[in-house]
Every structure is written in C-alpha cells, then in structure tokens.
Tab-separated table of C-alpha atoms in Angstrom:
chain	number	residue	atom	x	y	z
C	901	ALA	CA	23.889	-4.318	-7.882
C	902	GLN	CA	21.445	-2.369	-5.836
C	903	SER	CA	20.954	-3.456	-2.258
C	904	VAL	CA	19.001	-2.121	0.653
C	905	SER	CA	19.705	-3.059	4.246
C	906	GLN	CA	17.598	-2.525	7.299
C	907	HIS	CA	19.387	-2.571	10.602
C	908	ASN	CA	16.925	-4.455	12.727
C	909	HIS	CA	14.983	-7.605	12.026
C	910	HIS	CA	12.586	-7.223	14.952
C	911	VAL	CA	12.058	-4.248	17.249
C	912	ILE	CA	9.940	-4.422	20.385
C	913	LEU	CA	8.821	-1.198	22.060
C	914	SER	CA	6.333	-0.087	24.645
C	915	GLU	CA	3.654	2.404	23.757
C	916	ALA	CA	4.849	6.020	23.817
C	917	ALA	CA	8.458	5.017	23.179
C	918	SER	CA	10.310	6.695	20.355
C	919	LEU	CA	11.093	4.753	17.197
C	920	GLU	CA	13.931	4.854	14.732
C	921	LEU	CA	14.327	2.213	12.037
C	922	GLY	CA	17.479	2.255	9.995
C	923	CYS	CA	17.745	1.926	6.241
C	924	ASN	CA	20.874	2.073	4.104
C	925	TYR	CA	21.352	1.590	0.391
C	926	SER	CA	24.446	0.669	-1.510
C	927	TYR	CA	24.894	2.917	-4.533
C	928	GLY	CA	25.276	6.522	-5.551
C	929	GLY	CA	23.468	8.603	-8.080
C	930	THR	CA	19.974	9.989	-7.900
C	931	VAL	CA	17.655	7.905	-5.774
C	932	ASN	CA	14.005	7.846	-4.896
C	933	LEU	CA	13.359	6.498	-1.408
C	934	PHE	CA	10.275	5.000	0.166
C	935	TRP	CA	9.000	3.495	3.371
C	936	TYR	CA	6.118	1.060	3.151
C	937	VAL	CA	4.159	-0.472	6.021
C	938	GLN	CA	2.433	-3.838	6.060
C	939	TYR	CA	-0.074	-4.374	8.853
C	940	PRO	CA	-0.718	-8.003	9.846
C	941	GLY	CA	-2.521	-9.822	7.062
C	942	GLN	CA	-2.638	-6.793	4.795
C	943	HIS	CA	-0.842	-5.496	1.734
C	944	LEU	CA	1.927	-2.935	1.593
C	945	GLN	CA	0.934	0.688	1.954
C	946	LEU	CA	3.083	3.745	1.415
C	947	LEU	CA	4.113	5.628	4.548
C	948	LEU	CA	6.232	8.309	2.931
C	949	LYS	CA	8.525	8.998	0.022
C	950	TYR	CA	11.465	11.176	-0.937
C	951	PHE	CA	12.172	12.296	-4.484
C	952	SER	CA	13.973	15.600	-4.032
C	953	GLY	CA	13.982	18.775	-1.955
C	954	ASP	CA	13.777	18.880	1.832
C	955	PRO	CA	15.566	15.755	3.099
C	956	LEU	CA	13.224	15.569	6.095
C	957	VAL	CA	10.046	13.988	4.842
C	958	LYS	CA	6.814	13.757	6.767
C	959	GLY	CA	4.418	10.920	6.111
C	960	ILE	CA	1.151	9.612	7.419
C	961	LYS	CA	0.369	8.679	11.024
C	962	GLY	CA	3.104	10.856	12.494
C	963	PHE	CA	6.000	9.125	10.749
C	964	GLU	CA	8.926	11.008	9.266
C	965	ALA	CA	12.188	10.051	7.600
C	966	GLU	CA	15.437	11.824	6.965
C	967	PHE	CA	17.518	11.358	3.841
C	968	ILE	CA	21.236	11.733	4.570
C	969	LYS	CA	22.984	11.470	1.239
C	970	SER	CA	26.493	11.286	2.689
C	971	LYS	CA	25.492	8.274	4.758
C	972	PHE	CA	23.331	6.626	2.083
C	973	SER	CA	20.629	6.426	4.712
C	974	PHE	CA	16.897	7.014	4.977
C	975	ASN	CA	15.914	6.285	8.560
C	976	LEU	CA	12.312	6.198	9.680
C	977	ARG	CA	11.271	7.878	12.922
C	978	LYS	CA	8.247	8.390	15.082
C	979	PRO	CA	8.427	10.223	18.409
C	980	SER	CA	5.758	8.187	20.187
C	981	VAL	CA	4.543	4.808	18.925
C	982	GLN	CA	1.125	3.312	19.447
C	983	TRP	CA	-0.006	-0.279	19.675
C	984	SER	CA	-1.618	0.179	16.248
C	985	ASP	CA	1.837	0.772	14.734
C	986	THR	CA	2.585	-2.933	15.139
C	987	ALA	CA	3.472	-3.968	11.601
C	988	GLU	CA	6.339	-4.755	9.270
C	989	TYR	CA	8.176	-1.817	7.762
C	990	PHE	CA	9.980	-1.958	4.430
C	991	CYS	CA	12.450	0.516	3.056
C	992	ALA	CA	12.641	0.664	-0.752
C	993	VAL	CA	14.929	2.392	-3.203
C	994	ASN	CA	14.534	3.208	-6.856
C	995	ALA	CA	17.644	4.585	-8.507
C	996	ASP	CA	17.406	6.504	-11.739
C	997	ASN	CA	20.531	4.831	-13.054
C	998	TYR	CA	19.329	1.311	-12.404
C	999	GLY	CA	16.158	1.000	-14.364
C	1000	GLN	CA	12.633	1.139	-13.214
C	1001	ASN	CA	12.400	-1.481	-10.551
C	1002	PHE	CA	12.299	-1.031	-6.855
C	1003	VAL	CA	14.610	-2.792	-4.454
C	1004	PHE	CA	13.046	-3.534	-1.105
C	1005	GLY	CA	14.900	-4.050	2.118
C	1006	PRO	CA	14.296	-7.236	4.103
C	1007	GLY	CA	11.847	-5.504	6.411
C	1008	THR	CA	11.766	-4.734	10.116
C	1009	ARG	CA	9.036	-6.172	12.266
C	1010	LEU	CA	7.822	-3.732	14.905
C	1011	SER	CA	5.914	-4.992	17.909
C	1012	VAL	CA	4.443	-2.348	20.189
C	1013	LEU	CA	3.394	-3.583	23.598
C	1014	PRO	CA	0.318	-1.961	25.148
M	1023	ASP	CA	-10.344	4.478	-7.957
M	1024	ALA	CA	-10.601	0.761	-7.204
M	1025	GLY	CA	-6.895	0.262	-6.686
M	1026	VAL	CA	-4.916	-2.753	-7.828
M	1027	ILE	CA	-7.194	-5.776	-7.942
M	1028	GLN	CA	-5.885	-9.285	-7.500
M	1029	SER	CA	-7.716	-12.564	-7.742
M	1030	PRO	CA	-8.165	-14.951	-6.184
M	1031	ARG	CA	-7.468	-13.795	-2.623
M	1032	HIS	CA	-6.744	-17.329	-1.530
M	1033	GLU	CA	-5.795	-20.368	-3.554
M	1034	VAL	CA	-5.289	-23.869	-2.235
M	1035	THR	CA	-4.097	-26.459	-4.697
M	1036	GLU	CA	-2.308	-29.764	-4.862
M	1037	MET	CA	1.251	-30.256	-5.961
M	1038	GLY	CA	1.536	-30.593	-9.711
M	1039	GLN	CA	-1.510	-28.501	-10.535
M	1040	GLU	CA	-1.401	-25.354	-12.603
M	1041	VAL	CA	-2.061	-22.112	-10.764
M	1042	THR	CA	-2.962	-18.795	-12.376
M	1043	LEU	CA	-2.924	-15.553	-10.442
M	1044	ARG	CA	-4.535	-12.462	-11.893
M	1045	CYS	CA	-3.952	-8.759	-11.549
M	1046	LYS	CA	-5.728	-5.676	-12.775
M	1047	PRO	CA	-3.547	-2.571	-12.359
M	1048	ILE	CA	-4.830	0.899	-11.695
M	1049	SER	CA	-6.087	2.516	-14.875
M	1050	GLY	CA	-3.470	4.765	-16.444
M	1051	HIS	CA	-0.528	3.068	-14.763
M	1052	ASN	CA	2.077	1.854	-17.220
M	1053	SER	CA	4.281	-0.309	-14.998
M	1054	LEU	CA	3.239	-3.532	-13.294
M	1055	PHE	CA	5.199	-5.593	-10.800
M	1056	TRP	CA	4.797	-9.108	-9.408
M	1057	TYR	CA	6.263	-9.862	-5.971
M	1058	ARG	CA	6.411	-12.953	-3.793
M	1059	GLN	CA	6.512	-12.713	-0.022
M	1060	THR	CA	7.583	-15.525	2.308
M	1061	MET	CA	8.789	-15.625	5.875
M	1062	MET	CA	12.127	-17.039	4.815
M	1063	ARG	CA	12.937	-14.787	1.867
M	1064	GLY	CA	10.915	-11.657	2.546
M	1065	LEU	CA	9.591	-9.636	-0.385
M	1066	GLU	CA	11.065	-10.624	-3.741
M	1067	LEU	CA	10.488	-8.953	-7.084
M	1068	LEU	CA	9.663	-11.635	-9.642
M	1069	ILE	CA	9.076	-9.640	-12.800
M	1070	TYR	CA	8.002	-6.231	-13.942
M	1071	PHE	CA	6.396	-4.884	-17.093
M	1072	ASN	CA	6.513	-1.461	-18.646
M	1073	ASN	CA	3.873	-0.645	-21.258
M	1074	ASN	CA	2.918	-4.342	-21.275
M	1075	VAL	CA	6.461	-5.436	-22.118
M	1076	PRO	CA	8.447	-7.580	-19.654
M	1077	ILE	CA	11.502	-5.550	-18.692
M	1078	ASP	CA	13.192	-7.646	-16.045
M	1079	ASP	CA	12.258	-11.231	-15.221
M	1080	SER	CA	15.481	-12.112	-13.450
M	1081	GLY	CA	13.563	-12.696	-10.236
M	1082	MET	CA	11.415	-15.453	-11.684
M	1083	PRO	CA	12.598	-18.504	-9.768
M	1084	GLU	CA	12.490	-21.073	-12.550
M	1085	ASP	CA	10.826	-22.089	-15.788
M	1086	ARG	CA	7.735	-23.261	-13.965
M	1087	PHE	CA	6.866	-19.591	-13.495
M	1088	SER	CA	5.613	-17.443	-16.336
M	1089	ALA	CA	3.944	-14.040	-16.525
M	1090	LYS	CA	2.051	-12.269	-19.234
M	1091	MET	CA	0.512	-8.877	-19.755
M	1092	PRO	CA	-1.652	-9.066	-22.870
M	1093	ASN	CA	-2.977	-5.546	-22.393
M	1094	ALA	CA	-2.646	-2.535	-20.134
M	1095	SER	CA	-5.406	-3.669	-17.801
M	1096	PHE	CA	-4.563	-7.289	-17.110
M	1097	SER	CA	-1.663	-9.511	-16.124
M	1098	THR	CA	-1.308	-13.130	-15.095
M	1099	LEU	CA	1.313	-15.062	-13.179
M	1100	LYS	CA	1.214	-18.770	-13.867
M	1101	ILE	CA	2.919	-21.614	-12.045
M	1102	GLN	CA	2.955	-24.947	-13.825
M	1103	PRO	CA	3.457	-27.407	-12.206
M	1104	SER	CA	3.104	-25.999	-8.707
M	1105	GLU	CA	5.181	-27.257	-5.789
M	1106	PRO	CA	4.777	-26.883	-2.018
M	1107	ARG	CA	7.732	-24.481	-1.882
M	1108	ASP	CA	5.741	-22.076	-4.060
M	1109	SER	CA	3.421	-21.439	-1.124
M	1110	ALA	CA	3.590	-17.720	-0.437
M	1111	VAL	CA	1.668	-14.475	-0.753
M	1112	TYR	CA	1.945	-13.047	-4.250
M	1113	PHE	CA	1.502	-9.301	-4.618
M	1114	CYS	CA	0.895	-7.294	-7.712
M	1115	ALA	CA	1.713	-3.576	-7.805
M	1116	SER	CA	1.341	-0.865	-10.408
M	1117	ARG	CA	2.874	2.547	-10.958
M	1118	ARG	CA	2.074	5.439	-13.253
M	1119	ASP	CA	5.683	6.228	-14.114
M	1120	ARG	CA	9.151	6.215	-12.617
M	1121	LYS	CA	8.502	9.274	-10.514
M	1122	ASN	CA	5.521	7.788	-8.776
M	1123	ILE	CA	4.965	5.290	-6.052
M	1124	GLN	CA	3.883	1.707	-6.413
M	1125	TYR	CA	0.393	0.793	-5.293
M	1126	PHE	CA	-0.030	-2.740	-4.070
M	1127	GLY	CA	-2.926	-5.106	-4.422
M	1128	ALA	CA	-4.268	-7.111	-1.505
M	1129	GLY	CA	-2.285	-10.168	-2.541
M	1130	THR	CA	-3.061	-13.788	-3.303
M	1131	ARG	CA	-2.229	-16.279	-0.582
M	1132	LEU	CA	-1.198	-19.494	-2.326
M	1133	SER	CA	-0.986	-22.801	-0.515
M	1134	VAL	CA	0.329	-25.785	-2.438
M	1135	LEU	CA	-0.276	-29.034	-0.602
C-alpha cells in the first residue's frame, strides 16, 4: 500500500532560519507529488507540485522542493522563514499505478518564533 | 471561481443525532474527496468519487457514515447516529482530473456532545 512519511512532527525555528521538511514515499512507478500548507484555522492550500520535468520545483511564498527519485523523497525547503510561515505542512503523493486518490503524510507542524 | 463550498462551517449536535455535511465542488471538476482531520489521526481520506461514482470508500470508519453524490455539483456526507468521537473537521476537495491538484473547501467543524 501507498504510504507517505514526514520526518518531523513539530519543528521550531527562529525567523530567518532555513527550513527543510522531509517527505518520503514508499513505492515506485510514476508519482505526482505535492506539498500543502494549512495555516491555523484554515483549509489546506497548495504550496507546490511536481508532475514531471525539472525535479527542483518552485512554489509560492519562496518555498521550493526537490524530487529525488532514487531516494523516494520530496523535501520542502525555504532559505529564510518568516513568522507568517507558522502552519502545518502536508506532503501528498498520487501514484499513477494506484488509482486516483491522494495519500497524505501525517503533517509537520512548523512554529516560527519572532 | 467560488472554489469548493462546504456547509455548514460549524455544526454542534448531540450524540445520537443525524448530521449531514454538504459540499459543492468546483464546476468542471470530476473527482470529489471527503477527508476527516483530527489531532490524533491527522488527515484521513474517507471516500472519493469520480464522475459521481464512489470509487474507494475504504476510509469510511463504519456503517454510521455514508456519502452520496447525486450529481456533479453536490455531495453529502451523513453520520447517523453521531457519536462524540466523530468530532473533527471534515474537508471536501475536488479535482479536475488525475493530472491536477485538489482544491480544498474551508471545512466543517463538527462537535458532537
């Protein structure tokens, strides 16, 4: 079965620190990869996505992610976080060979201290 | 585009009552998903529809939960009877096709007392 793991449950950073959130998935084949963000009290919003092509994907608000097929990873990065980045971040995978549903990771809560 | 519309935004009910959550997907989207989010279990996929047909309902927790999609512009998630452990935020999402992203609604926060 599909599974998605995220390395950290809760990450606490100071403003201007660099961020990297890990995401790994458990199966081969063609995958579509996503990072969603959920700000406190709000719904999930797409940060960025990878379908094919350049494995380094740039998203909104200065976020980027790199797809490393050999490592089954899709880590999220931001060089300098802001207090407004405080949110929960979800990695999601949709594999062509496994039907149409998404599998979400458990989420990583990011707290940025001012 | 109005986005995915869910109603109600908040629902407070007593144990044993029937609860119906509603979702209007984005026009032209042919897949619809229902999720439940809790602190303990995170984000769980309950069921998804493609072209109004339920494709995978393996995430539906038990027979008290049912979902319907009578047409392309409307879906319901019903809990009957409701229990306190059903308290959660329920999200609906829609997608145009497999090569597109899911767009989420604002969610319904359900509290069962």
